[in-house]
PDB file of C-alpha atoms in Angstrom:
ATOM      1  CA  MET A   1     -14.907 -75.162  10.783  1.00 55.00           C
ATOM      2  CA  SER A   2     -16.600 -72.284   9.116  1.00 56.00           C
ATOM      3  CA  PHE A   3     -16.433 -68.543   9.664  1.00 56.00           C
ATOM      4  CA  SER A   4     -17.757 -65.366   8.090  1.00 64.00           C
ATOM      5  CA  LEU A   5     -16.078 -62.036   7.287  1.00 64.00           C
ATOM      6  CA  THR A   6     -17.725 -58.661   7.123  1.00 67.00           C
ATOM      7  CA  GLY A   7     -16.750 -55.320   5.607  1.00 64.00           C
ATOM      8  CA  LEU A   8     -15.286 -56.824   2.428  1.00 66.00           C
ATOM      9  CA  LEU A   9     -15.365 -54.872  -0.821  1.00 69.00           C
ATOM     10  CA  PRO A  10     -17.171 -56.341  -3.874  1.00 73.00           C
ATOM     11  CA  SER A  11     -15.166 -57.739  -6.796  1.00 70.00           C
ATOM     12  CA  THR A  12     -11.982 -57.802  -4.727  1.00 69.00           C
ATOM     13  CA  THR A  13      -9.430 -60.619  -4.336  1.00 67.00           C
ATOM     14  CA  TYR A  14      -8.220 -61.352  -0.773  1.00 58.00           C
ATOM     15  CA  HIS A  15      -5.345 -63.482   0.558  1.00 55.00           C
ATOM     16  CA  ALA A  16      -5.773 -64.711   4.143  1.00 59.00           C
ATOM     17  CA  ARG A  17      -4.502 -67.216   6.743  1.00 54.00           C
ATOM     18  CA  ALA A  18      -6.166 -68.241   9.983  1.00 57.00           C
ATOM     19  CA  TYR A  19      -4.383 -69.069  13.217  1.00 48.00           C
ATOM     20  CA  ALA A  20      -5.218 -70.464  16.640  1.00 50.00           C
ATOM     21  CA  VAL A  21      -3.458 -69.884  19.930  1.00 42.00           C
ATOM     22  CA  THR A  22      -3.288 -72.781  22.459  1.00 44.00           C
ATOM     23  CA  ASP A  23      -1.406 -73.327  25.678  1.00 48.00           C
ATOM     24  CA  GLN A  24       1.323 -75.135  23.809  1.00 47.00           C
ATOM     25  CA  ALA A  25       1.748 -73.106  20.566  1.00 43.00           C
ATOM     26  CA  THR A  26       0.235 -70.982  17.868  1.00 41.00           C
ATOM     27  CA  ARG A  27      -0.999 -72.994  14.895  1.00 50.00           C
ATOM     28  CA  TYR A  28      -1.549 -71.470  11.426  1.00 43.00           C
ATOM     29  CA  SER A  29      -3.720 -72.663   8.575  1.00 54.00           C
ATOM     30  CA  SER A  30      -2.553 -72.776   5.009  1.00 53.00           C
ATOM     31  CA  ASN A  31      -2.966 -69.651   2.869  1.00 52.00           C
ATOM     32  CA  ILE A  32      -6.325 -69.215   1.186  1.00 62.00           C
ATOM     33  CA  THR A  33      -7.284 -66.944  -1.677  1.00 61.00           C
ATOM     34  CA  PHE A  34     -10.814 -65.883  -2.562  1.00 65.00           C
ATOM     35  CA  THR A  35     -12.586 -63.174  -4.589  1.00 71.00           C
ATOM     36  CA  THR A  36     -15.794 -61.536  -3.483  1.00 71.00           C
ATOM     37  CA  GLY A  37     -18.806 -61.219  -5.725  1.00 72.00           C
ATOM     38  CA  ALA A  38     -19.840 -58.131  -7.651  1.00 66.00           C
ATOM     39  CA  GLY A  39     -22.424 -57.178  -5.030  1.00 60.00           C
ATOM     40  CA  PRO A  40     -25.219 -54.648  -5.472  1.00 56.00           C
ATOM     41  CA  THR A  41     -24.667 -51.799  -7.885  1.00 51.00           C
ATOM     42  CA  SER A  42     -24.356 -48.423  -6.196  1.00 49.00           C
ATOM     43  CA  PRO A  43     -23.492 -44.995  -7.554  1.00 49.00           C
ATOM     44  CA  PRO A  44     -19.872 -44.004  -7.213  1.00 48.00           C
ATOM     45  CA  THR A  45     -19.025 -41.876  -4.241  1.00 48.00           C
ATOM     46  CA  THR A  46     -17.579 -38.471  -5.134  1.00 48.00           C
ATOM     47  CA  PRO A  47     -14.878 -37.421  -2.710  1.00 47.00           C
ATOM     48  CA  PRO A  48     -15.311 -33.995  -1.107  1.00 46.00           C
ATOM     49  CA  THR A  49     -13.803 -31.141  -3.091  1.00 47.00           C
ATOM     50  CA  THR A  50     -11.021 -29.163  -1.455  1.00 45.00           C
ATOM     51  CA  PRO A  51     -10.826 -25.522  -2.588  1.00 44.00           C
ATOM     52  CA  PRO A  52      -7.551 -24.690  -4.320  1.00 42.00           C
ATOM     53  CA  VAL A  53      -4.935 -22.878  -2.270  1.00 39.00           C
ATOM     54  CA  VAL A  54      -3.926 -19.599  -3.891  1.00 36.00           C
ATOM     55  CA  VAL A  55      -0.310 -18.739  -3.238  1.00 37.00           C
ATOM     56  CA  PRO A  56       0.327 -14.979  -3.620  1.00 38.00           C
ATOM     57  CA  ASP A  57       3.087 -13.813  -5.881  1.00 44.00           C
ATOM     58  CA  PRO A  58       5.959 -12.641  -3.616  1.00 39.00           C
ATOM     59  CA  ASP A  59       6.645  -9.754  -5.970  1.00 46.00           C
ATOM     60  CA  LEU A  60       3.110  -8.396  -5.477  1.00 42.00           C
ATOM     61  CA  PRO A  61       2.433  -7.535  -1.809  1.00 46.00           C
ATOM     62  CA  GLY A  62      -1.130  -6.549  -2.606  1.00 43.00           C
ATOM     63  CA  ALA A  63      -3.370  -6.455  -5.607  1.00 56.00           C
ATOM     64  CA  ALA A  64      -1.738  -6.002  -8.985  1.00 79.00           C
ATOM     65  CA  CYS A  65      -0.889  -2.365  -9.681  1.00 90.00           C
ATOM     66  CA  PRO A  66      -3.576  -0.948 -11.993  1.00 91.00           C
ATOM     67  CA  PHE A  67      -1.656   1.986 -13.468  1.00 95.00           C
ATOM     68  CA  MET A  68      -0.621   1.160 -17.021  1.00 94.00           C
ATOM     69  CA  ASP A  69       1.299   4.427 -17.475  1.00 95.00           C
ATOM     70  CA  LEU A  70       3.828   3.502 -14.763  1.00 95.00           C
ATOM     71  CA  GLU A  71       5.447   0.796 -16.868  1.00 93.00           C
ATOM     72  CA  ASN A  72       9.206   1.515 -16.967  1.00 93.00           C
ATOM     73  CA  HIS A  73       8.735   4.613 -14.779  1.00 95.00           C
ATOM     74  CA  TRP A  74      11.241   5.095 -11.941  1.00 95.00           C
ATOM     75  CA  SER A  75       8.461   5.546  -9.361  1.00 95.00           C
ATOM     76  CA  LYS A  76       6.436   2.407 -10.165  1.00 95.00           C
ATOM     77  CA  PRO A  77       7.283   0.267  -7.086  1.00 95.00           C
ATOM     78  CA  ASP A  78       6.674   3.110  -4.641  1.00 96.00           C
ATOM     79  CA  ILE A  79       3.530   4.452  -6.307  1.00 96.00           C
ATOM     80  CA  CYS A  80       2.010   0.979  -6.499  1.00 96.00           C
ATOM     81  CA  GLU A  81       2.709   0.466  -2.803  1.00 96.00           C
ATOM     82  CA  ALA A  82       1.310   3.913  -1.969  1.00 96.00           C
ATOM     83  CA  ALA A  83      -1.837   3.075  -3.933  1.00 95.00           C
ATOM     84  CA  SER A  84      -2.244  -0.201  -2.011  1.00 94.00           C
ATOM     85  CA  LEU A  85      -2.108   1.851   1.219  1.00 94.00           C
ATOM     86  CA  ASP A  86      -4.733   4.315  -0.094  1.00 93.00           C
ATOM     87  CA  ILE A  87      -2.252   7.181   0.041  1.00 95.00           C
ATOM     88  CA  VAL A  88      -2.590   7.968  -3.665  1.00 95.00           C
ATOM     89  CA  GLU A  89      -5.197   7.444  -6.343  1.00 94.00           C
ATOM     90  CA  GLY A  90      -4.999   7.589 -10.117  1.00 94.00           C
ATOM     91  CA  VAL A  91      -6.469  10.230 -12.362  1.00 93.00           C
ATOM     92  CA  ASP A  92      -8.642   7.382 -13.623  1.00 92.00           C
ATOM     93  CA  VAL A  93      -8.792   3.616 -13.176  1.00 90.00           C
ATOM     94  CA  ASN A  94      -5.672   2.792 -15.210  1.00 93.00           C
ATOM     95  CA  ARG A  95      -3.652   6.025 -15.211  1.00 96.00           C
ATOM     96  CA  PHE A  96      -1.621   7.703 -12.504  1.00 97.00           C
ATOM     97  CA  ALA A  97      -0.126  10.507 -14.652  1.00 96.00           C
ATOM     98  CA  PRO A  98       3.245  10.409 -12.808  1.00 96.00           C
ATOM     99  CA  ASN A  99       4.861  13.296 -14.654  1.00 96.00           C
ATOM    100  CA  VAL A 100       1.943  15.710 -14.294  1.00 96.00           C
ATOM    101  CA  GLU A 101       2.546  18.545 -11.815  1.00 96.00           C
ATOM    102  CA  ILE A 102       0.520  18.151  -8.635  1.00 96.00           C
ATOM    103  CA  THR A 103      -1.823  20.836  -7.315  1.00 96.00           C
ATOM    104  CA  ARG A 104      -2.063  22.054  -3.740  1.00 94.00           C
ATOM    105  CA  ALA A 105      -5.471  20.398  -3.389  1.00 94.00           C
ATOM    106  CA  GLU A 106      -4.159  17.039  -4.603  1.00 95.00           C
ATOM    107  CA  PHE A 107      -1.126  17.190  -2.313  1.00 95.00           C
ATOM    108  CA  ALA A 108      -3.211  18.190   0.707  1.00 94.00           C
ATOM    109  CA  VAL A 109      -5.485  15.176   0.148  1.00 94.00           C
ATOM    110  CA  MET A 110      -2.523  12.796  -0.292  1.00 95.00           C
ATOM    111  CA  LEU A 111      -0.873  14.164   2.853  1.00 95.00           C
ATOM    112  CA  ALA A 112      -4.054  13.715   4.886  1.00 94.00           C
ATOM    113  CA  ARG A 113      -4.375  10.125   3.663  1.00 94.00           C
ATOM    114  CA  ALA A 114      -0.752   9.381   4.536  1.00 94.00           C
ATOM    115  CA  LEU A 115      -1.491  10.648   8.055  1.00 93.00           C
ATOM    116  CA  GLN A 116      -4.667   8.529   8.119  1.00 92.00           C
ATOM    117  CA  VAL A 117      -6.974  11.471   8.698  1.00 90.00           C
ATOM    118  CA  SER A 118     -10.643  10.622   8.274  1.00 89.00           C
ATOM    119  CA  ALA A 119     -12.556  12.701   5.754  1.00 87.00           C
ATOM    120  CA  ASN A 120     -15.020  15.251   7.094  1.00 80.00           C
ATOM    121  CA  GLU A 121     -18.289  14.438   5.337  1.00 77.00           C
ATOM    122  CA  GLY A 122     -20.201  17.221   7.084  1.00 69.00           C
ATOM    123  CA  GLU A 123     -21.583  20.331   5.465  1.00 63.00           C
ATOM    124  CA  SER A 124     -19.289  22.782   7.292  1.00 63.00           C
ATOM    125  CA  SER A 125     -17.797  25.390   5.012  1.00 72.00           C
ATOM    126  CA  LEU A 126     -14.147  26.245   4.670  1.00 82.00           C
ATOM    127  CA  SER A 127     -12.825  29.600   5.749  1.00 84.00           C
ATOM    128  CA  PHE A 128     -10.724  30.257   2.659  1.00 91.00           C
ATOM    129  CA  ARG A 129     -11.722  33.191   0.507  1.00 92.00           C
ATOM    130  CA  ASP A 130     -11.434  30.984  -2.572  1.00 92.00           C
ATOM    131  CA  GLN A 131     -13.198  27.955  -1.087  1.00 90.00           C
ATOM    132  CA  GLU A 132     -15.519  27.746  -4.078  1.00 92.00           C
ATOM    133  CA  SER A 133     -12.558  26.778  -6.259  1.00 93.00           C
ATOM    134  CA  ILE A 134     -11.754  23.725  -4.120  1.00 92.00           C
ATOM    135  CA  PRO A 135     -12.961  20.641  -6.048  1.00 92.00           C
ATOM    136  CA  ALA A 136     -15.872  18.771  -4.495  1.00 90.00           C
ATOM    137  CA  TRP A 137     -13.898  15.497  -4.373  1.00 91.00           C
ATOM    138  CA  ALA A 138     -11.128  17.169  -2.318  1.00 92.00           C
ATOM    139  CA  ARG A 139     -13.307  19.224   0.018  1.00 91.00           C
ATOM    140  CA  PRO A 140     -13.985  16.551   2.746  1.00 91.00           C
ATOM    141  CA  MET A 141     -10.286  15.715   3.157  1.00 92.00           C
ATOM    142  CA  ILE A 142      -9.189  19.361   3.042  1.00 92.00           C
ATOM    143  CA  GLN A 143     -11.800  20.202   5.698  1.00 90.00           C
ATOM    144  CA  ALA A 144     -10.452  17.406   7.905  1.00 91.00           C
ATOM    145  CA  ALA A 145      -6.800  18.355   7.291  1.00 90.00           C
ATOM    146  CA  LEU A 146      -7.542  21.989   8.131  1.00 88.00           C
ATOM    147  CA  ALA A 147      -9.312  20.971  11.349  1.00 87.00           C
ATOM    148  CA  GLU A 148      -6.304  18.829  12.331  1.00 87.00           C
ATOM    149  CA  GLY A 149      -3.900  21.701  11.691  1.00 86.00           C
ATOM    150  CA  ILE A 150      -2.170  19.786   8.919  1.00 86.00           C
ATOM    151  CA  ILE A 151      -2.616  22.487   6.280  1.00 88.00           C
ATOM    152  CA  ASP A 152      -3.175  26.214   6.167  1.00 87.00           C
ATOM    153  CA  GLY A 153      -3.625  28.860   3.542  1.00 89.00           C
ATOM    154  CA  TYR A 154      -1.839  31.989   2.407  1.00 90.00           C
ATOM    155  CA  PRO A 155      -1.722  35.234   4.413  1.00 92.00           C
ATOM    156  CA  ASP A 156      -4.362  36.727   2.110  1.00 94.00           C
ATOM    157  CA  GLY A 157      -6.876  34.074   3.228  1.00 93.00           C
ATOM    158  CA  THR A 158      -6.752  31.965   0.076  1.00 94.00           C
ATOM    159  CA  PHE A 159      -5.849  28.314  -0.343  1.00 94.00           C
ATOM    160  CA  ARG A 160      -5.226  28.346  -4.116  1.00 94.00           C
ATOM    161  CA  PRO A 161      -6.204  24.699  -4.586  1.00 93.00           C
ATOM    162  CA  GLN A 162      -5.526  24.564  -8.318  1.00 95.00           C
ATOM    163  CA  GLN A 163      -2.060  26.090  -8.054  1.00 95.00           C
ATOM    164  CA  THR A 164       0.784  23.641  -8.569  1.00 96.00           C
ATOM    165  CA  ILE A 165       2.897  23.155  -5.479  1.00 94.00           C
ATOM    166  CA  THR A 166       6.589  24.013  -5.414  1.00 93.00           C
ATOM    167  CA  ARG A 167       9.237  21.921  -3.714  1.00 93.00           C
ATOM    168  CA  ILE A 168       9.738  24.449  -0.910  1.00 92.00           C
ATOM    169  CA  GLU A 169       5.972  24.676  -0.330  1.00 92.00           C
ATOM    170  CA  MET A 170       5.861  20.897  -0.112  1.00 92.00           C
ATOM    171  CA  ALA A 171       8.728  20.890   2.410  1.00 92.00           C
ATOM    172  CA  ALA A 172       6.979  23.565   4.485  1.00 90.00           C
ATOM    173  CA  MET A 173       3.613  21.799   4.428  1.00 90.00           C
ATOM    174  CA  LEU A 174       5.201  18.523   5.538  1.00 91.00           C
ATOM    175  CA  SER A 175       7.231  20.078   8.347  1.00 90.00           C
ATOM    176  CA  LYS A 176       4.286  22.081   9.677  1.00 88.00           C
ATOM    177  CA  SER A 177       1.919  19.112   9.559  1.00 88.00           C
ATOM    178  CA  MET A 178       4.331  16.993  11.605  1.00 89.00           C
ATOM    179  CA  LYS A 179       5.368  19.870  13.879  1.00 87.00           C
ATOM    180  CA  TRP A 180       8.965  18.806  13.369  1.00 85.00           C
ATOM    181  CA  GLU A 181      11.966  20.905  14.311  1.00 80.00           C
ATOM    182  CA  THR A 182      15.454  20.695  12.897  1.00 76.00           C
ATOM    183  CA  SER A 183      18.041  18.793  14.887  1.00 74.00           C
ATOM    184  CA  GLY A 184      20.745  21.254  13.872  1.00 70.00           C
ATOM    185  CA  LYS A 185      23.076  18.347  13.103  1.00 68.00           C
ATOM    186  CA  GLN A 186      22.884  18.455   9.326  1.00 74.00           C
ATOM    187  CA  GLU A 187      24.008  21.216   7.020  1.00 81.00           C
ATOM    188  CA  LEU A 188      22.453  21.408   3.587  1.00 87.00           C
ATOM    189  CA  SER A 189      24.871  20.918   0.724  1.00 85.00           C
ATOM    190  CA  PHE A 190      22.693  21.454  -2.320  1.00 91.00           C
ATOM    191  CA  ALA A 191      24.502  23.146  -5.174  1.00 92.00           C
ATOM    192  CA  ASP A 192      21.745  25.780  -5.410  1.00 91.00           C
ATOM    193  CA  LEU A 193      21.542  26.383  -1.656  1.00 92.00           C
ATOM    194  CA  ALA A 194      21.697  30.154  -2.161  1.00 93.00           C
ATOM    195  CA  SER A 195      18.429  30.075  -4.103  1.00 94.00           C
ATOM    196  CA  ILE A 196      16.443  28.622  -1.184  1.00 94.00           C
ATOM    197  CA  PRO A 197      14.564  31.479   0.551  1.00 94.00           C
ATOM    198  CA  VAL A 198      15.506  32.206   4.164  1.00 93.00           C
ATOM    199  CA  TRP A 199      11.944  31.447   5.394  1.00 92.00           C
ATOM    200  CA  ALA A 200      12.052  28.001   3.739  1.00 92.00           C
ATOM    201  CA  MET A 201      15.520  26.969   4.900  1.00 92.00           C
ATOM    202  CA  PRO A 202      14.397  25.346   8.194  1.00 91.00           C
ATOM    203  CA  TYR A 203      11.692  23.350   6.414  1.00 91.00           C
ATOM    204  CA  VAL A 204      14.044  22.106   3.703  1.00 92.00           C
ATOM    205  CA  THR A 205      16.559  21.145   6.391  1.00 91.00           C
ATOM    206  CA  ILE A 206      13.936  19.216   8.362  1.00 91.00           C
ATOM    207  CA  VAL A 207      12.687  17.120   5.450  1.00 91.00           C
ATOM    208  CA  SER A 208      16.246  16.528   4.237  1.00 89.00           C
ATOM    209  CA  GLU A 209      17.343  15.304   7.671  1.00 88.00           C
ATOM    210  CA  ARG A 210      14.574  12.724   7.598  1.00 89.00           C
ATOM    211  CA  GLY A 211      15.330  11.603   4.057  1.00 88.00           C
ATOM    212  CA  LEU A 212      11.951  12.689   2.724  1.00 89.00           C
ATOM    213  CA  VAL A 213      13.129  15.094   0.046  1.00 85.00           C
ATOM    214  CA  GLN A 214      16.198  14.591  -2.077  1.00 81.00           C
ATOM    215  CA  GLY A 215      17.881  16.704  -4.690  1.00 81.00           C
ATOM    216  CA  ARG A 216      17.385  16.430  -8.408  1.00 83.00           C
ATOM    217  CA  GLY A 217      20.144  16.145 -10.994  1.00 82.00           C
ATOM    218  CA  ASP A 218      23.542  17.743 -10.289  1.00 84.00           C
ATOM    219  CA  HIS A 219      22.639  17.812  -6.572  1.00 88.00           C
ATOM    220  CA  LEU A 220      20.200  20.678  -7.066  1.00 92.00           C
ATOM    221  CA  PHE A 221      17.229  21.176  -4.769  1.00 93.00           C
ATOM    222  CA  VAL A 222      15.375  23.397  -7.260  1.00 94.00           C
ATOM    223  CA  PRO A 223      13.314  25.157  -4.560  1.00 92.00           C
ATOM    224  CA  ARG A 224      10.781  26.745  -6.905  1.00 94.00           C
ATOM    225  CA  GLY A 225      10.555  23.712  -9.148  1.00 93.00           C
ATOM    226  CA  LYS A 226       7.131  22.176  -9.524  1.00 93.00           C
ATOM    227  CA  THR A 227       6.454  18.838  -7.878  1.00 93.00           C
ATOM    228  CA  THR A 228       5.157  15.955  -9.977  1.00 94.00           C
ATOM    229  CA  ARG A 229       2.546  13.461  -8.854  1.00 96.00           C
ATOM    230  CA  ALA A 230       5.212  10.759  -8.803  1.00 95.00           C
ATOM    231  CA  GLU A 231       7.562  12.808  -6.598  1.00 93.00           C
ATOM    232  CA  ALA A 232       4.749  13.613  -4.177  1.00 95.00           C
ATOM    233  CA  GLY A 233       3.584  10.009  -3.982  1.00 96.00           C
ATOM    234  CA  VAL A 234       7.094   8.680  -3.302  1.00 95.00           C
ATOM    235  CA  LEU A 235       7.717  11.344  -0.655  1.00 94.00           C
ATOM    236  CA  LEU A 236       4.466  10.550   1.168  1.00 95.00           C
ATOM    237  CA  LEU A 237       5.201   6.832   1.093  1.00 96.00           C
ATOM    238  CA  ARG A 238       8.515   7.609   2.818  1.00 94.00           C
ATOM    239  CA  LEU A 239       6.592   9.598   5.406  1.00 95.00           C
ATOM    240  CA  TRP A 240       4.207   6.671   5.934  1.00 95.00           C
ATOM    241  CA  HIS A 241       7.142   4.329   6.562  1.00 94.00           C
ATOM    242  CA  ILE A 242       8.668   6.772   9.073  1.00 92.00           C
ATOM    243  CA  LEU A 243       5.379   6.868  10.971  1.00 92.00           C
ATOM    244  CA  HIS A 244       4.792   3.108  10.824  1.00 88.00           C
TER     245      HIS A 244
END
């Protein structure tokens, strides 16, 4: 009896045994061993390439933080997160300048970004008497923030974009933009409470109740202290988390 096999690989040794099934029993042949010939030469088959799987670093929720001057700075985690959310930007590609005092124009732009206001790219002019001193890069966002009622100017009609913002001005701007009111359940306990102006007291209370603004050393609020870029960025990230 002869038989043929198909689908065998060249240059391969096989071990086999045949069997037959009858009405009485199943009969098996003895084991046989054979090796196939070399067969025709063919180019090796290259298996399909699977792209590597990139596993993100759990310590980096987004792209690596670009700001080299935040190394060892207390605000680094928050500022890097705020940058990934487009709330803040650096003064250049690799510098955030965390300890530099922030201007009213810079803070207004950061606040508008935190509230996800779209920039106004139109040619409409601002109504501030000193509108010419508003930097070109800040103008579209300030226009949009003004239209949304998020910011306003001084009673004399100026905005004073290059003026550094104080902590009480920051508290007032935040409270007004959110149209928040105090719950009346929390009493301020800052050591320098008496130095907070009467007009600013409700605003400071509001942002303190929501955990947005905290005191500095020795439990001082320092109402007329200047706000740094790091402090502003951290505060606006807290606001973003409250809203989202």
